[in-house]
Amino acid sequence: MAYSTGLARPMARTPPLPSWSDIPLELAGLVLLRLPALADRAHFAAVCQQWWVATKEVPLPAPLPLLALPDGTMYSLPESKPFHFPGCVGYVDACGDWLAFSGEDGFFLKNPFSHATVTLPQQFRVRDHRHHAGVRDRRRHANDGTGIKWMVMEDDPNRLTMCKLLYCSPQLVAAFVGVQRNIRIAVCQPGAASWWTVYMGYSFPLSVDMAFHQGKIYVIQEPWEILFTIVIRVDPGTGDPWVYGVRYDIKKNPSVAITRATNEDVTMKMFYLVELDGALLIVCRKMPGRRRVRPTLPETDIATPTGGNEFKVFRGDPQQSKWIELTTIGKGGYARGPHRLHG
């Protein structure tokens, strides 16, 4: 006959369920590789400390860019649904991770995510070696140790306008500056006490773009598709950069034809310089358009787009002085068509 002791057997302890934060780093990397959008990667990093570490330690390709509008609307590619981001409200230009704003104290750059701010100079100067339009010579000063004399430019906003900003490094910012009807290049060292130094030795057309690549500033000029290198010198006394000269690197045109069916129908072109995976690329955008004469300026005309876009991508080879057309970009490819460009 069996007797019960009245004591229950101890139950086996259930092992804890595995946590999502315990996934191996390699697996987290595979997940991140399937998240090309910057917003999705930010959401991934916000889950826990381990996943945030994964976003820093796993080598990832550059995320797809964010499209920010001055009214605060932002698009996280490839999604089409917009969201509001107050950090980009009111910006006047964009360069990489930086947005340019215009305030009472002049222009400044701000990273809308880290909130880092870069103050830019308010004063402009040119090298004093000949007469320049838009320059007053009542105030002059010489750089210490160089013997180079500079003249202060007029600060009339109607005669001096900022067209495009390019953040190159903590020691160098470049810009296209409109001096009356001419486009000049200017450089500065960030800081309110520094100077914008404007190079008056070359006038660029309105259709121009620039990029910072491997420590150099490159400029692409339309309609001749000429690639320039901006030669920079630095004042040993103040650390302020200035443009020593402009050097031609590529003079040959990319294989992009300009067609003109009639006096009114034209093919419009725009060029953009882009640095991607260590290569300097030029994106050529072609659009059919219709040309019309300006009523107020009969000697000039403007073109209005009438159709879709066609894109071609070239890699610049300054050593060979030529452009090489690409069919793939980085580790992926792009589908070139008459209306769209897919990364």
GROMACS .gro file of C-alpha atoms in nm:
model
  343
    1MET     CA    1   0.000   0.000   0.000
    2ALA     CA    2   0.136   0.337  -0.105
    3TYR     CA    3   0.129   0.643   0.115
    4SER     CA    4   0.151   1.008   0.010
    5THR     CA    5   0.381   1.238   0.196
    6GLY     CA    6   0.162   1.539   0.114
    7LEU     CA    7   0.456   1.730  -0.032
    8ALA     CA    8   0.434   1.852  -0.392
    9ARG     CA    9   0.727   1.801  -0.618
   10PRO     CA   10   0.907   2.123  -0.714
   11MET     CA   11   0.817   2.237  -1.066
   12ALA     CA   12   1.091   2.274  -1.321
   13ARG     CA   13   1.190   2.639  -1.373
   14THR     CA   14   1.089   2.769  -1.714
   15PRO     CA   15   1.386   2.921  -1.897
   16PRO     CA   16   1.338   3.289  -1.985
   17LEU     CA   17   1.229   3.364  -2.334
   18PRO     CA   18   1.504   3.504  -2.554
   19SER     CA   19   1.497   3.879  -2.602
   20TRP     CA   20   1.515   4.059  -2.934
   21SER     CA   21   1.809   4.249  -2.790
   22ASP     CA   22   2.005   3.922  -2.770
   23ILE     CA   23   2.022   3.860  -3.143
   24PRO     CA   24   2.380   3.818  -3.266
   25LEU     CA   25   2.555   4.117  -3.417
   26GLU     CA   26   2.581   3.940  -3.752
   27LEU     CA   27   2.204   3.889  -3.763
   28ALA     CA   28   2.142   4.251  -3.669
   29GLY     CA   29   2.368   4.350  -3.955
   30LEU     CA   30   2.164   4.143  -4.200
   31VAL     CA   31   1.849   4.319  -4.081
   32LEU     CA   32   2.010   4.661  -4.117
   33LEU     CA   33   2.123   4.580  -4.470
   34ARG     CA   34   1.756   4.547  -4.563
   35LEU     CA   35   1.680   4.893  -4.424
   36PRO     CA   36   1.809   5.147  -4.678
   37ALA     CA   37   1.597   5.432  -4.541
   38LEU     CA   38   1.758   5.655  -4.279
   39ALA     CA   39   1.435   5.676  -4.078
   40ASP     CA   40   1.409   5.296  -4.056
   41ARG     CA   41   1.766   5.270  -3.931
   42ALA     CA   42   1.692   5.533  -3.668
   43HIS     CA   43   1.388   5.335  -3.551
   44PHE     CA   44   1.602   5.020  -3.536
   45ALA     CA   45   1.863   5.193  -3.321
   46ALA     CA   46   1.598   5.326  -3.082
   47VAL     CA   47   1.478   4.976  -2.977
   48CYS     CA   48   1.756   4.906  -2.728
   49GLN     CA   49   2.121   4.973  -2.649
   50GLN     CA   50   2.240   4.657  -2.825
   51TRP     CA   51   2.068   4.750  -3.150
   52TRP     CA   52   2.206   5.103  -3.129
   53VAL     CA   53   2.555   4.954  -3.098
   54ALA     CA   54   2.486   4.738  -3.403
   55THR     CA   55   2.415   5.045  -3.616
   56LYS     CA   56   2.759   5.180  -3.519
   57GLU     CA   57   2.963   4.863  -3.557
   58VAL     CA   58   2.811   4.697  -3.863
   59PRO     CA   59   2.953   4.833  -4.192
   60LEU     CA   60   2.658   4.963  -4.391
   61PRO     CA   61   2.617   5.134  -4.727
   62ALA     CA   62   2.511   5.495  -4.721
   63PRO     CA   63   2.138   5.529  -4.650
   64LEU     CA   64   1.900   5.671  -4.904
   65PRO     CA   65   1.881   6.049  -4.873
   66LEU     CA   66   1.610   6.244  -4.701
   67LEU     CA   67   1.420   6.498  -4.905
   68ALA     CA   68   1.355   6.806  -4.693
   69LEU     CA   69   1.142   7.103  -4.796
   70PRO     CA   70   1.174   7.452  -4.646
   71ASP     CA   71   0.824   7.432  -4.496
   72GLY     CA   72   0.931   7.142  -4.272
   73THR     CA   73   0.793   6.863  -4.489
   74MET     CA   74   1.031   6.568  -4.515
   75TYR     CA   75   1.029   6.250  -4.720
   76SER     CA   76   1.225   5.940  -4.620
   77LEU     CA   77   1.304   5.762  -4.945
   78PRO     CA   78   1.183   5.521  -5.077
   79GLU     CA   79   0.858   5.595  -4.888
   80SER     CA   80   0.621   5.848  -5.041
   81LYS     CA   81   0.435   5.947  -4.723
   82PRO     CA   82   0.562   6.281  -4.588
   83PHE     CA   83   0.613   6.376  -4.226
   84HIS     CA   84   0.683   6.706  -4.053
   85PHE     CA   85   1.029   6.785  -3.916
   86PRO     CA   86   1.060   7.127  -3.747
   87GLY     CA   87   1.440   7.124  -3.770
   88CYS     CA   88   1.437   7.205  -4.141
   89VAL     CA   89   1.178   7.483  -4.141
   90GLY     CA   90   1.302   7.794  -4.318
   91TYR     CA   91   1.629   7.667  -4.462
   92VAL     CA   92   1.759   7.838  -4.778
   93ASP     CA   93   2.015   7.583  -4.899
   94ALA     CA   94   2.139   7.231  -4.825
   95CYS     CA   95   2.486   7.080  -4.835
   96GLY     CA   96   2.531   6.721  -4.718
   97ASP     CA   97   2.415   6.685  -4.357
   98TRP     CA   98   2.394   7.063  -4.317
   99LEU     CA   99   2.113   7.306  -4.383
  100ALA     CA  100   2.185   7.673  -4.442
  101PHE     CA  101   1.973   7.939  -4.273
  102SER     CA  102   1.969   8.316  -4.307
  103GLY     CA  103   1.928   8.512  -3.985
  104GLU     CA  104   1.979   8.864  -3.856
  105ASP     CA  105   2.351   8.792  -3.815
  106GLY     CA  106   2.395   8.649  -4.164
  107PHE     CA  107   2.414   8.290  -4.282
  108PHE     CA  108   2.480   7.989  -4.060
  109LEU     CA  109   2.478   7.611  -4.103
  110LYS     CA  110   2.289   7.370  -3.880
  111ASN     CA  111   2.263   6.993  -3.862
  112PRO     CA  112   1.890   6.936  -3.799
  113PHE     CA  113   1.954   6.602  -3.626
  114SER     CA  114   2.253   6.673  -3.400
  115HIS     CA  115   2.166   7.046  -3.368
  116ALA     CA  116   2.532   7.135  -3.428
  117THR     CA  117   2.568   7.489  -3.562
  118VAL     CA  118   2.840   7.647  -3.775
  119THR     CA  119   2.864   8.026  -3.777
  120LEU     CA  120   2.972   8.186  -4.104
  121PRO     CA  121   3.146   8.521  -4.158
  122GLN     CA  122   2.951   8.831  -4.253
  123GLN     CA  123   3.229   9.027  -4.422
  124PHE     CA  124   3.360   8.974  -4.775
  125ARG     CA  125   3.694   9.069  -4.924
  126VAL     CA  126   3.884   9.038  -5.251
  127ARG     CA  127   4.252   9.045  -5.335
  128ASP     CA  128   4.376   9.398  -5.402
  129HIS     CA  129   4.558   9.367  -5.733
  130ARG     CA  130   4.322   9.550  -5.968
  131HIS     CA  131   3.993   9.736  -5.971
  132HIS     CA  132   3.684   9.525  -5.911
  133ALA     CA  133   3.321   9.622  -5.949
  134GLY     CA  134   3.133   9.613  -5.621
  135VAL     CA  135   3.443   9.677  -5.408
  136ARG     CA  136   3.525   9.986  -5.208
  137ASP     CA  137   3.892  10.063  -5.154
  138ARG     CA  138   3.857  10.300  -4.859
  139ARG     CA  139   3.926  10.017  -4.614
  140ARG     CA  140   4.227   9.799  -4.682
  141HIS     CA  141   4.435   9.564  -4.475
  142ALA     CA  142   4.722   9.323  -4.537
  143ASN     CA  143   4.743   8.966  -4.415
  144ASP     CA  144   5.018   8.908  -4.163
  145GLY     CA  145   5.323   8.742  -4.313
  146THR     CA  146   5.195   8.728  -4.672
  147GLY     CA  147   5.210   9.085  -4.793
  148ILE     CA  148   4.881   9.032  -4.979
  149LYS     CA  149   4.648   9.327  -4.960
  150TRP     CA  150   4.273   9.283  -4.947
  151MET     CA  151   3.981   9.514  -5.015
  152VAL     CA  152   3.651   9.494  -4.829
  153MET     CA  153   3.349   9.430  -5.048
  154GLU     CA  154   3.029   9.626  -5.025
  155ASP     CA  155   2.761   9.460  -4.817
  156ASP     CA  156   2.469   9.587  -5.026
  157PRO     CA  157   2.234   9.283  -5.045
  158ASN     CA  158   2.123   9.392  -5.391
  159ARG     CA  159   2.477   9.361  -5.524
  160LEU     CA  160   2.607   9.068  -5.320
  161THR     CA  161   2.401   8.749  -5.288
  162MET     CA  162   2.481   8.397  -5.170
  163CYS     CA  163   2.384   8.140  -5.435
  164LYS     CA  164   2.507   7.803  -5.304
  165LEU     CA  165   2.692   7.681  -4.994
  166LEU     CA  166   2.922   7.380  -4.965
  167TYR     CA  167   3.050   7.252  -4.629
  168CYS     CA  168   3.389   7.095  -4.699
  169SER     CA  169   3.550   7.056  -4.355
  170PRO     CA  170   3.558   7.229  -4.016
  171GLN     CA  171   3.821   7.460  -4.167
  172LEU     CA  172   3.669   7.523  -4.511
  173VAL     CA  173   3.331   7.633  -4.647
  174ALA     CA  174   3.281   7.735  -5.010
  175ALA     CA  175   3.003   7.929  -5.179
  176PHE     CA  176   2.894   8.072  -5.510
  177VAL     CA  177   2.843   8.445  -5.465
  178GLY     CA  178   2.653   8.672  -5.699
  179VAL     CA  179   2.841   8.999  -5.745
  180GLN     CA  180   2.607   9.217  -5.948
  181ARG     CA  181   2.541   8.992  -6.253
  182ASN     CA  182   2.849   8.770  -6.215
  183ILE     CA  183   2.884   8.442  -6.025
  184ARG     CA  184   3.209   8.412  -5.830
  185ILE     CA  185   3.344   8.148  -5.595
  186ALA     CA  186   3.423   8.237  -5.235
  187VAL     CA  187   3.578   8.042  -4.946
  188CYS     CA  188   3.598   8.097  -4.573
  189GLN     CA  189   3.696   7.945  -4.243
  190PRO     CA  190   3.386   7.905  -4.024
  191GLY     CA  191   3.355   8.161  -3.749
  192ALA     CA  192   3.208   8.507  -3.706
  193ALA     CA  193   3.556   8.666  -3.692
  194SER     CA  194   3.667   8.518  -4.025
  195TRP     CA  195   3.630   8.653  -4.378
  196TRP     CA  196   3.469   8.536  -4.698
  197THR     CA  197   3.741   8.567  -4.964
  198VAL     CA  198   3.591   8.612  -5.311
  199TYR     CA  199   3.791   8.510  -5.618
  200MET     CA  200   3.740   8.766  -5.895
  201GLY     CA  201   3.966   8.599  -6.150
  202TYR     CA  202   3.690   8.386  -6.307
  203SER     CA  203   3.319   8.440  -6.364
  204PHE     CA  204   3.096   8.131  -6.368
  205PRO     CA  205   2.763   8.098  -6.551
  206LEU     CA  206   2.436   8.062  -6.363
  207SER     CA  207   2.422   7.689  -6.440
  208VAL     CA  208   2.706   7.561  -6.221
  209ASP     CA  209   2.754   7.309  -5.939
  210MET     CA  210   3.037   7.207  -5.707
  211ALA     CA  211   3.142   6.919  -5.480
  212PHE     CA  212   3.416   6.844  -5.228
  213HIS     CA  213   3.608   6.531  -5.326
  214GLN     CA  214   3.929   6.389  -5.176
  215GLY     CA  215   4.027   6.720  -5.020
  216LYS     CA  216   3.960   6.932  -5.330
  217ILE     CA  217   3.677   7.154  -5.449
  218TYR     CA  218   3.553   7.063  -5.797
  219VAL     CA  219   3.322   7.277  -6.010
  220ILE     CA  220   3.121   7.165  -6.314
  221GLN     CA  221   3.022   7.437  -6.557
  222GLU     CA  222   2.747   7.422  -6.816
  223PRO     CA  223   2.710   7.461  -7.116
  224TRP     CA  224   3.064   7.343  -7.192
  225GLU     CA  225   3.072   7.070  -6.923
  226ILE     CA  226   3.415   7.179  -6.803
  227LEU     CA  227   3.543   7.039  -6.473
  228PHE     CA  228   3.755   7.276  -6.265
  229THR     CA  229   3.966   7.231  -5.956
  230ILE     CA  230   3.966   7.529  -5.720
  231VAL     CA  231   4.322   7.581  -5.596
  232ILE     CA  232   4.313   7.683  -5.229
  233ARG     CA  233   4.581   7.854  -5.022
  234VAL     CA  234   4.571   7.920  -4.646
  235ASP     CA  235   4.686   8.234  -4.467
  236PRO     CA  236   4.953   8.113  -4.221
  237GLY     CA  237   4.872   8.393  -3.980
  238THR     CA  238   4.495   8.368  -3.953
  239GLY     CA  239   4.418   8.027  -4.103
  240ASP     CA  240   4.173   8.187  -4.347
  241PRO     CA  241   4.159   8.010  -4.685
  242TRP     CA  242   4.162   8.195  -5.015
  243VAL     CA  243   4.139   8.095  -5.381
  244TYR     CA  244   4.474   8.101  -5.555
  245GLY     CA  245   4.336   8.006  -5.895
  246VAL     CA  246   4.109   7.788  -6.109
  247ARG     CA  247   4.253   7.487  -6.293
  248TYR     CA  248   4.096   7.305  -6.587
  249ASP     CA  249   4.076   6.929  -6.528
  250ILE     CA  250   3.835   6.797  -6.791
  251LYS     CA  251   3.757   7.000  -7.102
  252LYS     CA  252   3.598   6.728  -7.311
  253ASN     CA  253   3.222   6.713  -7.321
  254PRO     CA  254   3.033   6.410  -7.190
  255SER     CA  255   2.858   6.218  -7.465
  256VAL     CA  256   2.531   6.405  -7.420
  257ALA     CA  257   2.395   6.559  -7.738
  258ILE     CA  258   2.197   6.880  -7.759
  259THR     CA  259   1.912   6.849  -8.005
  260ARG     CA  260   1.710   7.133  -8.148
  261ALA     CA  261   1.414   7.043  -8.364
  262THR     CA  262   1.297   7.398  -8.435
  263ASN     CA  263   1.371   7.745  -8.313
  264GLU     CA  264   1.130   7.684  -8.025
  265ASP     CA  265   1.191   7.319  -7.930
  266VAL     CA  266   1.510   7.257  -7.734
  267THR     CA  267   1.667   6.994  -7.512
  268MET     CA  268   1.747   7.138  -7.171
  269LYS     CA  269   2.038   7.006  -6.965
  270MET     CA  270   2.136   7.034  -6.601
  271PHE     CA  271   2.449   6.891  -6.438
  272TYR     CA  272   2.508   6.788  -6.078
  273LEU     CA  273   2.836   6.689  -5.913
  274VAL     CA  274   2.807   6.405  -5.661
  275GLU     CA  275   3.064   6.216  -5.455
  276LEU     CA  276   2.969   5.850  -5.406
  277ASP     CA  277   3.184   5.568  -5.266
  278GLY     CA  278   3.503   5.765  -5.324
  279ALA     CA  279   3.424   5.852  -5.687
  280LEU     CA  280   3.336   6.188  -5.838
  281LEU     CA  281   3.020   6.153  -6.046
  282ILE     CA  282   2.835   6.388  -6.274
  283VAL     CA  283   2.461   6.339  -6.317
  284CYS     CA  284   2.330   6.476  -6.644
  285ARG     CA  285   1.960   6.555  -6.651
  286LYS     CA  286   1.798   6.612  -6.990
  287MET     CA  287   1.449   6.752  -7.044
  288PRO     CA  288   1.260   6.851  -7.358
  289GLY     CA  289   1.157   7.213  -7.345
  290ARG     CA  290   1.025   7.508  -7.537
  291ARG     CA  291   1.220   7.826  -7.575
  292ARG     CA  292   1.062   8.168  -7.561
  293VAL     CA  293   1.198   8.520  -7.568
  294ARG     CA  294   1.169   8.733  -7.257
  295PRO     CA  295   0.945   9.034  -7.321
  296THR     CA  296   1.165   9.263  -7.112
  297LEU     CA  297   1.495   9.131  -7.254
  298PRO     CA  298   1.448   9.052  -7.624
  299GLU     CA  299   1.814   8.961  -7.664
  300THR     CA  300   1.780   8.672  -7.418
  301ASP     CA  301   1.547   8.374  -7.395
  302ILE     CA  302   1.438   8.115  -7.140
  303ALA     CA  303   1.329   7.753  -7.175
  304THR     CA  304   1.037   7.585  -7.001
  305PRO     CA  305   1.027   7.204  -6.950
  306THR     CA  306   0.756   7.030  -7.150
  307GLY     CA  307   0.822   6.660  -7.085
  308GLY     CA  308   0.985   6.397  -6.867
  309ASN     CA  309   1.344   6.359  -6.752
  310GLU     CA  310   1.625   6.142  -6.882
  311PHE     CA  311   1.936   6.081  -6.675
  312LYS     CA  312   2.290   5.973  -6.750
  313VAL     CA  313   2.569   5.924  -6.497
  314PHE     CA  314   2.939   5.973  -6.567
  315ARG     CA  315   3.252   5.924  -6.359
  316GLY     CA  316   3.510   6.196  -6.388
  317ASP     CA  317   3.870   6.093  -6.460
  318PRO     CA  318   4.080   6.411  -6.425
  319GLN     CA  319   4.404   6.224  -6.500
  320GLN     CA  320   4.273   6.112  -6.839
  321SER     CA  321   4.074   6.435  -6.886
  322LYS     CA  322   3.756   6.253  -6.981
  323TRP     CA  323   3.416   6.140  -6.861
  324ILE     CA  324   3.328   5.770  -6.842
  325GLU     CA  325   2.960   5.677  -6.867
  326LEU     CA  326   2.839   5.436  -6.599
  327THR     CA  327   2.572   5.168  -6.611
  328THR     CA  328   2.608   5.070  -6.245
  329ILE     CA  329   2.660   5.279  -5.932
  330GLY     CA  330   2.845   5.133  -5.636
  331LYS     CA  331   2.737   4.776  -5.564
  332GLY     CA  332   2.400   4.824  -5.729
  333GLY     CA  333   2.274   4.960  -6.054
  334TYR     CA  334   2.040   5.213  -6.190
  335ALA     CA  335   1.773   5.174  -6.454
  336ARG     CA  336   1.813   5.454  -6.703
  337GLY     CA  337   1.487   5.553  -6.863
  338PRO     CA  338   1.311   5.851  -7.008
  339HIS     CA  339   1.126   5.944  -6.692
  340ARG     CA  340   1.306   5.817  -6.386
  341LEU     CA  341   1.630   5.716  -6.221
  342HIS     CA  342   1.626   5.421  -5.984
  343GLY     CA  343   1.913   5.365  -5.739
   0.00000   0.00000   0.00000
